[in-house]
Amino acid sequence: MADTILSVRDLSTRFFTEEGQVNAVESVSFDVEDGEIFGIVGESGSGKSVTALSVIDLIESPGRVTQGEIWYRNADLAEEFRGSKPEAVDGDLVDIRRLPKGVRRSLRGPSFSMVFQDPMSSFNPSITVGEQIAEAVEVQRRARSNPRSTRSRTQGYGLGSLLVDSLLPSKSYVDDESMDRAVELLDQVGIPDPEDRAEEYPHQFSGGMLQRAMIAQALAGEPDILIADEPTTALDVTIQAQILNLLRDLQEQEGMSILMITHDLGVIARMCDRVGVMYAGEVVERGPLADIFDNPVHPYTQGLLGSIPDVDDPSGRLEPISGNVPSLLDSEMPDACYFADRCPKAMTDCLTRIPEYELDGRHSVRCVLAEQEYDPADAVDSADAADAVDREVNADD
Amino acid sequence: MTEPLLAVRDLQKYYFEQDSFVDSLLGRDPTSVKAVDGISFEVERGETLGLVGESGCGKSTTGETLLRLREATGGAVTFDGANVFEMDDDELKAFRRDAQIVFQDPFSSLDPRMTVGDIVAEPLKIHGIPESADGESKREWRRDKVADLLERVGLSANHLDRYPHEFSGGQRQRIGIARALALEPDFIVLDEPVSALDVSVQAQVLNLLDDLQSEFGLTYLFIAHDLSVVRHICDRVAVMYLGNVVELGPTDELFESPKHPYTKALLESVPRPSTAEHGRRVEALSGDVPSPRNPPSGCRFRTRCPQVIPPDDLDIEQGTYRSVMDLRDALAVGDVNPDHIWDAADPDRADTEAFIEEARARHVDAELRGEVAGVVDTALGHLAEGEADRAGETLRERFESPCETRRPAVGEAPHPAACHLYEGSDEVTVIETNAGAAAEADD
Ligand SMILES: Nc1ncnc2c1ncn2[C@@H]1O[C@H](COP(=O)(O)OP(=O)(O)OP(=O)(O)O)[C@@H](O)[C@H]1O
Ligand code: SF4
Ligand code: SF4
Ligand SMILES: [Mg+2]
C-alpha cells in the first residue's frame, strides 16, 4: 500500500451567519495516498469546496474550522516541530492545524496548491497571464528562502489569494528568471506559442486555455498535493477531455497527488482511484472506485448512481431520489441520519446520529445498513419524516 | 407522412457588432457574429427533437429565433403550416399561445416579486383567459387552474402564495414548466431545462417532462449540452457546431453509429460513470472552437477534425496530415512566432537548419518524411526569412484540403451528416486509415 501524504480526521467547518450556524463540513475523514487521485463527489452545497478550502487553510470569516486534524507527511516539518510541538508530530506526519500560522501559510504552493472552477475570476484581469504565473514562481522561491514571504498583486484572485499577507518588496517584482519559468510552465500545460501568450491578458484567453494557465500557476510551487475544485465544470466536453488528459499526465510526470472535487460521477470514474461521496456536509461513503460504483452500500450513493442517464443505454426510467438537498443550518439539522427524509430504506434505527462503519479496511459508510438488513417492519415513512421537517420549517414563516 | 409541426429552413441569425456611428462614418462593415448560419430541421408532432452542441454553437439562439423572440437574419420557420416570420399580430398572438419556452436558469427566469400563483397565471392574464367563467370570478378560475397546474408538475396548491426564493432550483424549474403549460401549448422549447440542477433533482424533472409529454401530447425541442440527458429523452437529435447542424438522426442510430467526426468526438469525450471508464484516455480534439466572428472556410470543423481529408494525390498518414494542418492553422492565427524560434535555435539567426528543426519540434506533432517533410521544411525556411505569408502559401499549395474549399451540407437522407466523407450518399463508408480513398469514393 502506498504511503499516505494527507490524512484528514474528523474535520468540521462551520459558518456563523446571520441566519444561524451552517454546518458546512461535519466530521469528515479521508486519506490521500502518494501519487493517487482521490475524488470527492456530491451535489451542490454538500460541502466539497469547503472541505478543500479547510484543508488548504483558506476558510474566512464568518467561517471557521471547528475541529479535526489534518496530518500531512513532511519529514522536515516533523523534525522541526518534534521538540517544540510534540502533539503536532507523529512520525513523519505533522498536524498542520497545530502549526503556527506563518508555517501553515508557507505550505500553500510548495505543499498544497489549488485549481478553481472558474478560471476567469481566478486571474487578475489587469496583469498579464505570464506575470501572474511568474509571480507565483517568485513567491514560491522567496517562500523557500524566507518562509515569512511576500505579498502578491494577484492576491484575491485564485492562487493569488493563497498568498495573502505577504509583502511586495519592489515594483519590478517579477525577474527574468521567473518569467522564463512561467513560459516553461505554460509550455508544459500545452499552451501554444507560450512566449507570446505569456504577455497576453486573461480576457485574451479562451476558457480552456485559461484553465491550463491556472494549472500552470498551481504547478509553480511544485506541490505535493494539487487540489482541483471542479476544474472542468465550466468547460465544454471536448475541452474537458483535454484538461483531464493534461491533469493525468502532470500527475504522472510530477508524481504529485490530486484531490479532485466534482459533482460529475463520470469524471470521478475516469480520473480517481478512490472516492468519498459527500451529502449534507458528511462523507457518507468512501472507498476504492469499484466499491463505490459496483457495490455502493449507502442509499444516497445508490440513488445518485440511479439518477444519471446512461449515454450508452437509453432504456428504462430514471430512478431519482425524492425530495431536495437539505439545508445545512444547524437549527434545521435533525438528530437523525441526514438522509433519512429522502431515504427509501429509513428505519427507526436511523433516527439517531449515525457513525462511520468500516466495511473492510478500505470501504466505509455512514449508514446502519452496514450492520443490519433493511427491515420493512421497522420502516419509518420517509415522506412523513420530510413533512414533519417541512411543517417545522414553515411554522416560523 | 403527416406534416411536421415545426419546419425550420435555412435559418440564419447574425449578431452585429461594432455597429456604431463612427463605424458607419468610416464606411466600415459591421462585423457579424454568425451565431446560426443556415440550419434546417423539422420537428414531428409528439416527438422530442434534441439540439445538442457545445457552448456558443448557436443552440439557444436557434430556439429563441424560431419562436420569433429574436429577429431572424434569414430563412423561414413554419409552425402548423403557417410561416412564423410573416404572421400578423393576431396570428402571432395565437402562435405565442401554442409555442412556449422554458429557460435554463431557474433562478433568474422567475420574477422574485411575484407570487408563484401570479407567475403561473400571468400568461393566462395576458391572453385574456378565461374569456368568461361561469359561477366564479375570472380570478378564481385562474387560481383553480394554477393550483391544478402546480399539482401536475409535482408541487402543491399550498405553494400558490409563496415567492420564488422560497423554492429550491428543482422546484423553481417546475414552476417555470407550470407557467409554460398554462396556455395548453402544443410545442415547448426546453432550453437546457435541467442543466442548472443537481443530478438527483434533474432526474425528477426529466421524468416529469416525460410524463407531461404523454399526458398532453406535447412536442419538445430539447436544447442541451449533456449527451446523456439527450440520449435519455430525445427521439431524434441534431448536433450543432459553430452555427451549423452537422448531423441529424434518430437518437439510437446517432449514438450507436455516429457519422460526423465531431459527433464521434463528442461521444468519445463524455466521461461514463462506471468502473470501465477508469484510466480511459480520450483522443481529445485539438484546439478550441474557432470564433463565430471569423469561422473557418469550407467545413467549420476542419481546424479540429481528426479525419480532415488530404488532397487526392498526396500520400500521407492521417495523423501526420492533422499535424501539418495544425501548423497551417497556427501560422494563420499568428501562433507561430519566428523570433522565439530563432531565440531558441540560433540567436545569431544564421543557421536555417537549426531554425527548421526547432520550428518542427515546437509546432509539428508528428514525424515527417519524404515529400511532406520537404514541403514543410521549405515553408519553414521561408518563415526563417521572415516571409510568413509565403510559408503559408507554400503549405496551402501542397496540402489544401477539399474540406477547406467546399462547405459540406446536411443532405435529405434520414440520417444526414454534413461531411465530405459522406457527401451525396449515406452509403459511403469511412475508411479511417486512408481518408484519401474515402474522398475518392465520393467523386
Ligand atoms: N462563505 C460562506 N458563508 C456561509 N456559508 C457558506 C460559505 N461558503 C459555503 N457555505 C455553505 O457551506 C455549505 C457547503 O458549501 P460548499 O461550497 O462546500 O458546497 P459544494 O459541495 O462545493 O457545492 P457546489 O457543488 O455547488 O460547488 C453550503 O451550505 C454553503 O451555503
Ligand atoms: S442510515 Fe438509515 S436513513 Fe440513513 S441512509 Fe442508511 S438506511 Fe437510509
Ligand atoms: S468535411 Fe472534412 S473536415 Fe469536415 S468533418 Fe468531414 S472530414 Fe472533417
Ligand atoms: Mg463547490
PDB file of N, CA, C and O in Angstrom, chain A residues 334-387:
ATOM      1  N   PRO A 334     -31.608  17.481  11.649  1.00  0.00           N
ATOM      2  CA  PRO A 334     -32.263  16.573  12.589  1.00  0.00           C
ATOM      3  C   PRO A 334     -31.236  15.757  13.368  1.00  0.00           C
ATOM      4  O   PRO A 334     -30.099  15.589  12.931  1.00  0.00           O
ATOM      5  N   ASP A 335     -31.670  15.241  14.503  1.00  0.00           N
ATOM      6  CA  ASP A 335     -30.839  14.302  15.262  1.00  0.00           C
ATOM      7  C   ASP A 335     -31.040  12.913  14.677  1.00  0.00           C
ATOM      8  O   ASP A 335     -31.479  12.000  15.356  1.00  0.00           O
ATOM      9  N   ALA A 336     -30.787  12.786  13.429  1.00  0.00           N
ATOM     10  CA  ALA A 336     -31.052  11.521  12.728  1.00  0.00           C
ATOM     11  C   ALA A 336     -30.086  11.485  11.566  1.00  0.00           C
ATOM     12  O   ALA A 336     -29.331  12.434  11.347  1.00  0.00           O
ATOM     13  N   CYS A 337     -30.080  10.392  10.849  1.00  0.00           N
ATOM     14  CA  CYS A 337     -29.313  10.353   9.615  1.00  0.00           C
ATOM     15  C   CYS A 337     -29.810  11.505   8.745  1.00  0.00           C
ATOM     16  O   CYS A 337     -31.017  11.685   8.566  1.00  0.00           O
ATOM     17  N   TYR A 338     -28.874  12.299   8.190  1.00  0.00           N
ATOM     18  CA  TYR A 338     -29.298  13.477   7.411  1.00  0.00           C
ATOM     19  C   TYR A 338     -30.046  13.090   6.135  1.00  0.00           C
ATOM     20  O   TYR A 338     -30.690  13.924   5.523  1.00  0.00           O
ATOM     21  N   PHE A 339     -29.921  11.850   5.756  1.00  0.00           N
ATOM     22  CA  PHE A 339     -30.565  11.423   4.523  1.00  0.00           C
ATOM     23  C   PHE A 339     -31.937  10.787   4.796  1.00  0.00           C
ATOM     24  O   PHE A 339     -32.665  10.439   3.872  1.00  0.00           O
ATOM     25  N   ALA A 340     -32.281  10.657   6.077  1.00  0.00           N
ATOM     26  CA  ALA A 340     -33.477   9.878   6.434  1.00  0.00           C
ATOM     27  C   ALA A 340     -34.741  10.363   5.736  1.00  0.00           C
ATOM     28  O   ALA A 340     -35.573   9.562   5.319  1.00  0.00           O
ATOM     29  N   ASP A 341     -34.886  11.712   5.576  1.00  0.00           N
ATOM     30  CA  ASP A 341     -36.138  12.203   4.988  1.00  0.00           C
ATOM     31  C   ASP A 341     -36.260  11.893   3.495  1.00  0.00           C
ATOM     32  O   ASP A 341     -37.323  12.057   2.917  1.00  0.00           O
ATOM     33  N   ARG A 342     -35.167  11.446   2.855  1.00  0.00           N
ATOM     34  CA  ARG A 342     -35.251  11.104   1.436  1.00  0.00           C
ATOM     35  C   ARG A 342     -34.974   9.623   1.206  1.00  0.00           C
ATOM     36  O   ARG A 342     -35.040   9.150   0.080  1.00  0.00           O
ATOM     37  N   CYS A 343     -34.626   8.922   2.276  1.00  0.00           N
ATOM     38  CA  CYS A 343     -34.121   7.558   2.100  1.00  0.00           C
ATOM     39  C   CYS A 343     -35.257   6.554   1.988  1.00  0.00           C
ATOM     40  O   CYS A 343     -36.135   6.500   2.835  1.00  0.00           O
ATOM     41  N   PRO A 344     -35.223   5.724   0.937  1.00  0.00           N
ATOM     42  CA  PRO A 344     -36.279   4.720   0.799  1.00  0.00           C
ATOM     43  C   PRO A 344     -36.148   3.585   1.811  1.00  0.00           C
ATOM     44  O   PRO A 344     -37.056   2.767   1.922  1.00  0.00           O
ATOM     45  N   LYS A 345     -35.024   3.540   2.534  1.00  0.00           N
ATOM     46  CA  LYS A 345     -34.833   2.439   3.482  1.00  0.00           C
ATOM     47  C   LYS A 345     -34.762   2.922   4.929  1.00  0.00           C
ATOM     48  O   LYS A 345     -34.258   2.210   5.800  1.00  0.00           O
ATOM     49  N   ALA A 346     -35.262   4.117   5.171  1.00  0.00           N
ATOM     50  CA  ALA A 346     -35.154   4.659   6.528  1.00  0.00           C
ATOM     51  C   ALA A 346     -35.911   3.779   7.530  1.00  0.00           C
ATOM     52  O   ALA A 346     -37.028   3.355   7.267  1.00  0.00           O
ATOM     53  N   MET A 347     -35.253   3.512   8.640  1.00  0.00           N
ATOM     54  CA  MET A 347     -35.852   2.677   9.703  1.00  0.00           C
ATOM     55  C   MET A 347     -35.778   3.437  11.023  1.00  0.00           C
ATOM     56  O   MET A 347     -35.154   4.479  11.115  1.00  0.00           O
ATOM     57  N   THR A 348     -36.391   2.864  12.035  1.00  0.00           N
ATOM     58  CA  THR A 348     -36.349   3.559  13.325  1.00  0.00           C
ATOM     59  C   THR A 348     -34.914   3.737  13.829  1.00  0.00           C
ATOM     60  O   THR A 348     -34.582   4.758  14.416  1.00  0.00           O
ATOM     61  N   ASP A 349     -34.049   2.765  13.515  1.00  0.00           N
ATOM     62  CA  ASP A 349     -32.655   2.887  13.961  1.00  0.00           C
ATOM     63  C   ASP A 349     -31.917   4.057  13.314  1.00  0.00           C
ATOM     64  O   ASP A 349     -30.812   4.410  13.736  1.00  0.00           O
ATOM     65  N   CYS A 350     -32.512   4.610  12.272  1.00  0.00           N
ATOM     66  CA  CYS A 350     -31.838   5.706  11.573  1.00  0.00           C
ATOM     67  C   CYS A 350     -32.107   7.046  12.235  1.00  0.00           C
ATOM     68  O   CYS A 350     -31.540   8.067  11.844  1.00  0.00           O
ATOM     69  N   LEU A 351     -32.999   7.059  13.234  1.00  0.00           N
ATOM     70  CA  LEU A 351     -33.390   8.341  13.816  1.00  0.00           C
ATOM     71  C   LEU A 351     -32.465   8.743  14.954  1.00  0.00           C
ATOM     72  O   LEU A 351     -32.886   9.247  15.990  1.00  0.00           O
ATOM     73  N   THR A 352     -31.221   8.486  14.759  1.00  0.00           N
ATOM     74  CA  THR A 352     -30.198   8.919  15.695  1.00  0.00           C
ATOM     75  C   THR A 352     -28.978   9.228  14.840  1.00  0.00           C
ATOM     76  O   THR A 352     -28.956   8.865  13.669  1.00  0.00           O
ATOM     77  N   ARG A 353     -27.979   9.926  15.370  1.00  0.00           N
ATOM     78  CA  ARG A 353     -26.808  10.222  14.550  1.00  0.00           C
ATOM     79  C   ARG A 353     -26.076   8.932  14.209  1.00  0.00           C
ATOM     80  O   ARG A 353     -25.912   8.061  15.050  1.00  0.00           O
ATOM     81  N   ILE A 354     -25.638   8.805  12.976  1.00  0.00           N
ATOM     82  CA  ILE A 354     -25.053   7.551  12.503  1.00  0.00           C
ATOM     83  C   ILE A 354     -23.525   7.677  12.459  1.00  0.00           C
ATOM     84  O   ILE A 354     -23.010   8.631  11.875  1.00  0.00           O
ATOM     85  N   PRO A 355     -22.816   6.735  13.052  1.00  0.00           N
ATOM     86  CA  PRO A 355     -21.345   6.783  12.978  1.00  0.00           C
ATOM     87  C   PRO A 355     -20.858   6.236  11.639  1.00  0.00           C
ATOM     88  O   PRO A 355     -21.641   5.733  10.842  1.00  0.00           O
ATOM     89  N   GLU A 356     -19.552   6.347  11.431  1.00  0.00           N
ATOM     90  CA  GLU A 356     -18.973   5.776  10.223  1.00  0.00           C
ATOM     91  C   GLU A 356     -18.611   4.315  10.508  1.00  0.00           C
ATOM     92  O   GLU A 356     -17.945   4.014  11.486  1.00  0.00           O
ATOM     93  N   TYR A 357     -19.105   3.407   9.678  1.00  0.00           N
ATOM     94  CA  TYR A 357     -18.787   1.982   9.852  1.00  0.00           C
ATOM     95  C   TYR A 357     -17.744   1.579   8.814  1.00  0.00           C
ATOM     96  O   TYR A 357     -17.851   1.939   7.650  1.00  0.00           O
ATOM     97  N   GLU A 358     -16.764   0.785   9.272  1.00  0.00           N
ATOM     98  CA  GLU A 358     -15.790   0.232   8.333  1.00  0.00           C
ATOM     99  C   GLU A 358     -16.339  -1.069   7.775  1.00  0.00           C
ATOM    100  O   GLU A 358     -16.710  -1.960   8.539  1.00  0.00           O
ATOM    101  N   LEU A 359     -16.417  -1.211   6.463  1.00  0.00           N
ATOM    102  CA  LEU A 359     -16.876  -2.479   5.883  1.00  0.00           C
ATOM    103  C   LEU A 359     -15.714  -3.430   5.730  1.00  0.00           C
ATOM    104  O   LEU A 359     -15.785  -4.607   5.991  1.00  0.00           O
ATOM    105  N   ASP A 360     -14.621  -2.883   5.203  1.00  0.00           N
ATOM    106  CA  ASP A 360     -13.352  -3.599   5.275  1.00  0.00           C
ATOM    107  C   ASP A 360     -12.331  -2.495   5.383  1.00  0.00           C
ATOM    108  O   ASP A 360     -12.701  -1.339   5.521  1.00  0.00           O
ATOM    109  N   GLY A 361     -11.074  -2.815   5.328  1.00  0.00           N
ATOM    110  CA  GLY A 361     -10.068  -1.791   5.574  1.00  0.00           C
ATOM    111  C   GLY A 361     -10.246  -0.534   4.735  1.00  0.00           C
ATOM    112  O   GLY A 361      -9.896   0.547   5.156  1.00  0.00           O
ATOM    113  N   ARG A 362     -10.838  -0.655   3.552  1.00  0.00           N
ATOM    114  CA  ARG A 362     -10.809   0.488   2.650  1.00  0.00           C
ATOM    115  C   ARG A 362     -12.174   1.066   2.324  1.00  0.00           C
ATOM    116  O   ARG A 362     -12.267   2.117   1.728  1.00  0.00           O
ATOM    117  N   HIS A 363     -13.214   0.372   2.667  1.00  0.00           N
ATOM    118  CA  HIS A 363     -14.556   0.830   2.307  1.00  0.00           C
ATOM    119  C   HIS A 363     -15.322   1.149   3.587  1.00  0.00           C
ATOM    120  O   HIS A 363     -15.479   0.299   4.446  1.00  0.00           O
ATOM    121  N   SER A 364     -15.767   2.401   3.706  1.00  0.00           N
ATOM    122  CA  SER A 364     -16.523   2.741   4.903  1.00  0.00           C
ATOM    123  C   SER A 364     -17.791   3.475   4.522  1.00  0.00           C
ATOM    124  O   SER A 364     -17.890   4.047   3.437  1.00  0.00           O
ATOM    125  N   VAL A 365     -18.773   3.450   5.424  1.00  0.00           N
ATOM    126  CA  VAL A 365     -20.068   4.025   5.097  1.00  0.00           C
ATOM    127  C   VAL A 365     -20.750   4.536   6.367  1.00  0.00           C
ATOM    128  O   VAL A 365     -20.602   3.952   7.430  1.00  0.00           O
ATOM    129  N   ARG A 366     -21.458   5.632   6.211  1.00  0.00           N
ATOM    130  CA  ARG A 366     -22.192   6.198   7.332  1.00  0.00           C
ATOM    131  C   ARG A 366     -23.665   5.838   7.177  1.00  0.00           C
ATOM    132  O   ARG A 366     -24.476   6.658   6.734  1.00  0.00           O
ATOM    133  N   CYS A 367     -23.971   4.584   7.491  1.00  0.00           N
ATOM    134  CA  CYS A 367     -25.348   4.104   7.301  1.00  0.00           C
ATOM    135  C   CYS A 367     -25.513   2.813   8.090  1.00  0.00           C
ATOM    136  O   CYS A 367     -24.616   1.969   8.103  1.00  0.00           O
ATOM    137  N   VAL A 368     -26.683   2.665   8.720  1.00  0.00           N
ATOM    138  CA  VAL A 368     -26.913   1.475   9.537  1.00  0.00           C
ATOM    139  C   VAL A 368     -26.951   0.186   8.701  1.00  0.00           C
ATOM    140  O   VAL A 368     -26.792  -0.901   9.238  1.00  0.00           O
ATOM    141  N   LEU A 369     -27.151   0.331   7.398  1.00  0.00           N
ATOM    142  CA  LEU A 369     -27.196  -0.860   6.558  1.00  0.00           C
ATOM    143  C   LEU A 369     -25.850  -1.584   6.516  1.00  0.00           C
ATOM    144  O   LEU A 369     -25.761  -2.710   6.027  1.00  0.00           O
ATOM    145  N   ALA A 370     -24.824  -0.935   7.001  1.00  0.00           N
ATOM    146  CA  ALA A 370     -23.531  -1.599   7.099  1.00  0.00           C
ATOM    147  C   ALA A 370     -23.634  -2.772   8.070  1.00  0.00           C
ATOM    148  O   ALA A 370     -22.899  -3.750   7.949  1.00  0.00           O
ATOM    149  N   GLU A 371     -24.543  -2.675   9.021  1.00  0.00           N
ATOM    150  CA  GLU A 371     -24.586  -3.671  10.091  1.00  0.00           C
ATOM    151  C   GLU A 371     -25.885  -4.446  10.139  1.00  0.00           C
ATOM    152  O   GLU A 371     -26.005  -5.416  10.865  1.00  0.00           O
ATOM    153  N   GLN A 372     -26.898  -3.974   9.447  1.00  0.00           N
ATOM    154  CA  GLN A 372     -28.168  -4.694   9.513  1.00  0.00           C
ATOM    155  C   GLN A 372     -28.871  -4.658   8.175  1.00  0.00           C
ATOM    156  O   GLN A 372     -28.673  -3.747   7.382  1.00  0.00           O
ATOM    157  N   GLU A 373     -29.706  -5.658   7.942  1.00  0.00           N
ATOM    158  CA  GLU A 373     -30.516  -5.700   6.735  1.00  0.00           C
ATOM    159  C   GLU A 373     -31.653  -4.696   6.866  1.00  0.00           C
ATOM    160  O   GLU A 373     -32.108  -4.407   7.971  1.00  0.00           O
ATOM    161  N   TYR A 374     -32.145  -4.243   5.725  1.00  0.00           N
ATOM    162  CA  TYR A 374     -33.327  -3.388   5.754  1.00  0.00           C
ATOM    163  C   TYR A 374     -34.527  -4.229   6.190  1.00  0.00           C
ATOM    164  O   TYR A 374     -34.770  -5.305   5.657  1.00  0.00           O
ATOM    165  N   ASP A 375     -35.250  -3.726   7.179  1.00  0.00           N
ATOM    166  CA  ASP A 375     -36.414  -4.451   7.681  1.00  0.00           C
ATOM    167  C   ASP A 375     -37.656  -3.584   7.512  1.00  0.00           C
ATOM    168  O   ASP A 375     -37.833  -2.610   8.239  1.00  0.00           O
ATOM    169  N   PRO A 376     -38.518  -3.935   6.551  1.00  0.00           N
ATOM    170  CA  PRO A 376     -39.695  -3.093   6.277  1.00  0.00           C
ATOM    171  C   PRO A 376     -40.570  -2.912   7.517  1.00  0.00           C
ATOM    172  O   PRO A 376     -41.254  -1.889   7.649  1.00  0.00           O
ATOM    173  N   ALA A 377     -40.540  -3.880   8.413  1.00  0.00           N
ATOM    174  CA  ALA A 377     -41.361  -3.764   9.617  1.00  0.00           C
ATOM    175  C   ALA A 377     -40.927  -2.583  10.478  1.00  0.00           C
ATOM    176  O   ALA A 377     -41.714  -2.005  11.218  1.00  0.00           O
ATOM    177  N   ASP A 378     -39.656  -2.228  10.325  1.00  0.00           N
ATOM    178  CA  ASP A 378     -39.090  -1.133  11.119  1.00  0.00           C
ATOM    179  C   ASP A 378     -39.112   0.204  10.386  1.00  0.00           C
ATOM    180  O   ASP A 378     -38.605   1.205  10.885  1.00  0.00           O
ATOM    181  N   ALA A 379     -39.677   0.175   9.184  1.00  0.00           N
ATOM    182  CA  ALA A 379     -39.562   1.350   8.321  1.00  0.00           C
ATOM    183  C   ALA A 379     -40.218   2.575   8.934  1.00  0.00           C
ATOM    184  O   ALA A 379     -41.274   2.472   9.558  1.00  0.00           O
ATOM    185  N   VAL A 380     -39.576   3.705   8.772  1.00  0.00           N
ATOM    186  CA  VAL A 380     -40.269   4.965   9.058  1.00  0.00           C
ATOM    187  C   VAL A 380     -40.581   5.570   7.698  1.00  0.00           C
ATOM    188  O   VAL A 380     -39.759   5.533   6.789  1.00  0.00           O
ATOM    189  N   ASP A 381     -41.781   6.089   7.572  1.00  0.00           N
ATOM    190  CA  ASP A 381     -42.177   6.647   6.283  1.00  0.00           C
ATOM    191  C   ASP A 381     -41.376   7.913   6.024  1.00  0.00           C
ATOM    192  O   ASP A 381     -41.533   8.900   6.718  1.00  0.00           O
ATOM    193  N   SER A 382     -40.499   7.827   5.031  1.00  0.00           N
ATOM    194  CA  SER A 382     -39.618   8.980   4.807  1.00  0.00           C
ATOM    195  C   SER A 382     -40.420  10.199   4.400  1.00  0.00           C
ATOM    196  O   SER A 382     -40.071  11.329   4.726  1.00  0.00           O
ATOM    197  N   ALA A 383     -41.545   9.988   3.713  1.00  0.00           N
ATOM    198  CA  ALA A 383     -42.374  11.129   3.332  1.00  0.00           C
ATOM    199  C   ALA A 383     -42.915  11.816   4.578  1.00  0.00           C
ATOM    200  O   ALA A 383     -42.926  13.042   4.677  1.00  0.00           O
ATOM    201  N   ASP A 384     -43.334  11.008   5.558  1.00  0.00           N
ATOM    202  CA  ASP A 384     -43.817  11.588   6.809  1.00  0.00           C
ATOM    203  C   ASP A 384     -42.724  12.385   7.490  1.00  0.00           C
ATOM    204  O   ASP A 384     -42.941  13.497   7.964  1.00  0.00           O
ATOM    205  N   ALA A 385     -41.539  11.789   7.517  1.00  0.00           N
ATOM    206  CA  ALA A 385     -40.415  12.466   8.146  1.00  0.00           C
ATOM    207  C   ALA A 385     -40.169  13.802   7.446  1.00  0.00           C
ATOM    208  O   ALA A 385     -40.014  14.838   8.098  1.00  0.00           O
ATOM    209  N   ALA A 386     -40.203  13.779   6.126  1.00  0.00           N
ATOM    210  CA  ALA A 386     -39.968  15.003   5.355  1.00  0.00           C
ATOM    211  C   ALA A 386     -41.035  16.040   5.668  1.00  0.00           C
ATOM    212  O   ALA A 386     -40.734  17.210   5.892  1.00  0.00           O
ATOM    213  N   ASP A 387     -42.299  15.580   5.715  1.00  0.00           N
ATOM    214  CA  ASP A 387     -43.389  16.503   6.018  1.00  0.00           C
ATOM    215  C   ASP A 387     -43.201  17.129   7.383  1.00  0.00           C
ATOM    216  O   ASP A 387     -43.433  18.319   7.573  1.00  0.00           O
TER     217      ASP A 387
END
